[in-house]
Coordinates of C-alpha atoms in Angstrom, one line a residue:
M3 CA 15.9 -78.7 -14.7
S4 CA 15.9 -76.0 -13.1
M5 CA 17.8 -74.1 -16.2
V6 CA 14.7 -75.1 -18.1
A7 CA 11.7 -73.3 -15.0
A8 CA 14.1 -70.4 -15.3
I9 CA 14.3 -69.8 -19.0
S10 CA 10.8 -70.5 -19.3
N11 CA 8.8 -67.8 -16.9
V12 CA 10.4 -65.1 -17.9
Q13 CA 7.5 -63.0 -19.1
I14 CA 8.6 -59.9 -22.6
P15 CA 6.4 -57.2 -22.1
F16 CA 4.8 -56.4 -25.7
T17 CA 4.4 -52.6 -26.8
V18 CA 1.4 -51.3 -28.7
D19 CA 3.8 -51.3 -31.9
V20 CA 4.3 -54.6 -31.8
I21 CA 0.4 -55.9 -32.3
T22 CA -0.2 -52.9 -35.1
Q23 CA 2.4 -54.2 -37.0
G24 CA 1.5 -57.6 -36.8
G25 CA -1.9 -56.3 -37.3
T26 CA -1.1 -54.9 -40.1
I27 CA 0.9 -58.7 -41.3
A28 CA -2.2 -61.0 -40.5
A29 CA -4.6 -57.6 -42.4
V30 CA -2.0 -58.4 -45.5
S31 CA -1.9 -61.8 -45.0
L32 CA -5.7 -62.2 -44.7
V33 CA -6.0 -60.4 -47.9
V34 CA -3.5 -62.6 -49.5
S35 CA -5.2 -65.6 -48.2
L36 CA -8.8 -64.9 -49.4
S37 CA -8.1 -63.9 -52.4
I38 CA -5.9 -67.2 -53.4
A39 CA -9.4 -68.4 -52.4
L40 CA -11.5 -66.2 -54.8
L41 CA -8.7 -67.1 -57.7
V42 CA -8.7 -71.1 -56.6
S43 CA -12.1 -71.1 -56.7
D44 CA -12.8 -70.6 -59.6
S45 CA -10.5 -72.5 -61.1
K46 CA -10.1 -77.2 -61.9
Y47 CA -7.3 -76.9 -59.5
W48 CA -10.7 -77.0 -56.5
N49 CA -10.9 -79.2 -53.9
K50 CA -12.0 -80.4 -50.8
W51 CA -8.2 -80.4 -49.9
A52 CA -7.7 -77.4 -51.2
S53 CA -11.1 -75.8 -49.9
S54 CA -10.7 -77.1 -46.1
T55 CA -6.6 -75.8 -46.8
L56 CA -8.1 -72.5 -47.4
N57 CA -10.6 -72.0 -45.0
I58 CA -8.0 -73.0 -41.7
C59 CA -5.8 -69.9 -42.6
T60 CA -8.6 -68.2 -43.4
S61 CA -10.3 -69.1 -40.0
S62 CA -7.5 -68.2 -37.6
L63 CA -6.6 -64.9 -39.2
L64 CA -10.1 -63.3 -38.9
I65 CA -10.3 -64.2 -36.2
T66 CA -6.4 -62.6 -34.6
F67 CA -8.2 -59.7 -38.0
A68 CA -11.4 -59.3 -35.5
A69 CA -9.4 -59.3 -32.0
I70 CA -7.4 -56.5 -33.5
V71 CA -9.7 -54.4 -34.3
L72 CA -11.9 -55.2 -30.6
L73 CA -8.2 -54.6 -29.0
K74 CA -8.1 -50.9 -31.4
I75 CA -11.6 -50.2 -30.3
I76 CA -10.6 -50.7 -26.9
M77 CA -7.8 -48.7 -26.3
L78 CA -10.3 -46.0 -28.3
V79 CA -12.6 -46.3 -24.8

């Protein structure tokens, strides 16, 4: 049991480069998700399930994108 506790307490510092690379991935994923939602909304496959699934993906990516933008603004100040 002490081995699990020792492993779980390890903290790895993240550099700004890791955050910016993650931000790039989040921004590209957000654009792809919004594009898919736009394309599917005009098709016969648009239903309540597709709408809620795409909204879940888009909303979490939007929050992540906003947090990254906020971080970059804080870094400038």
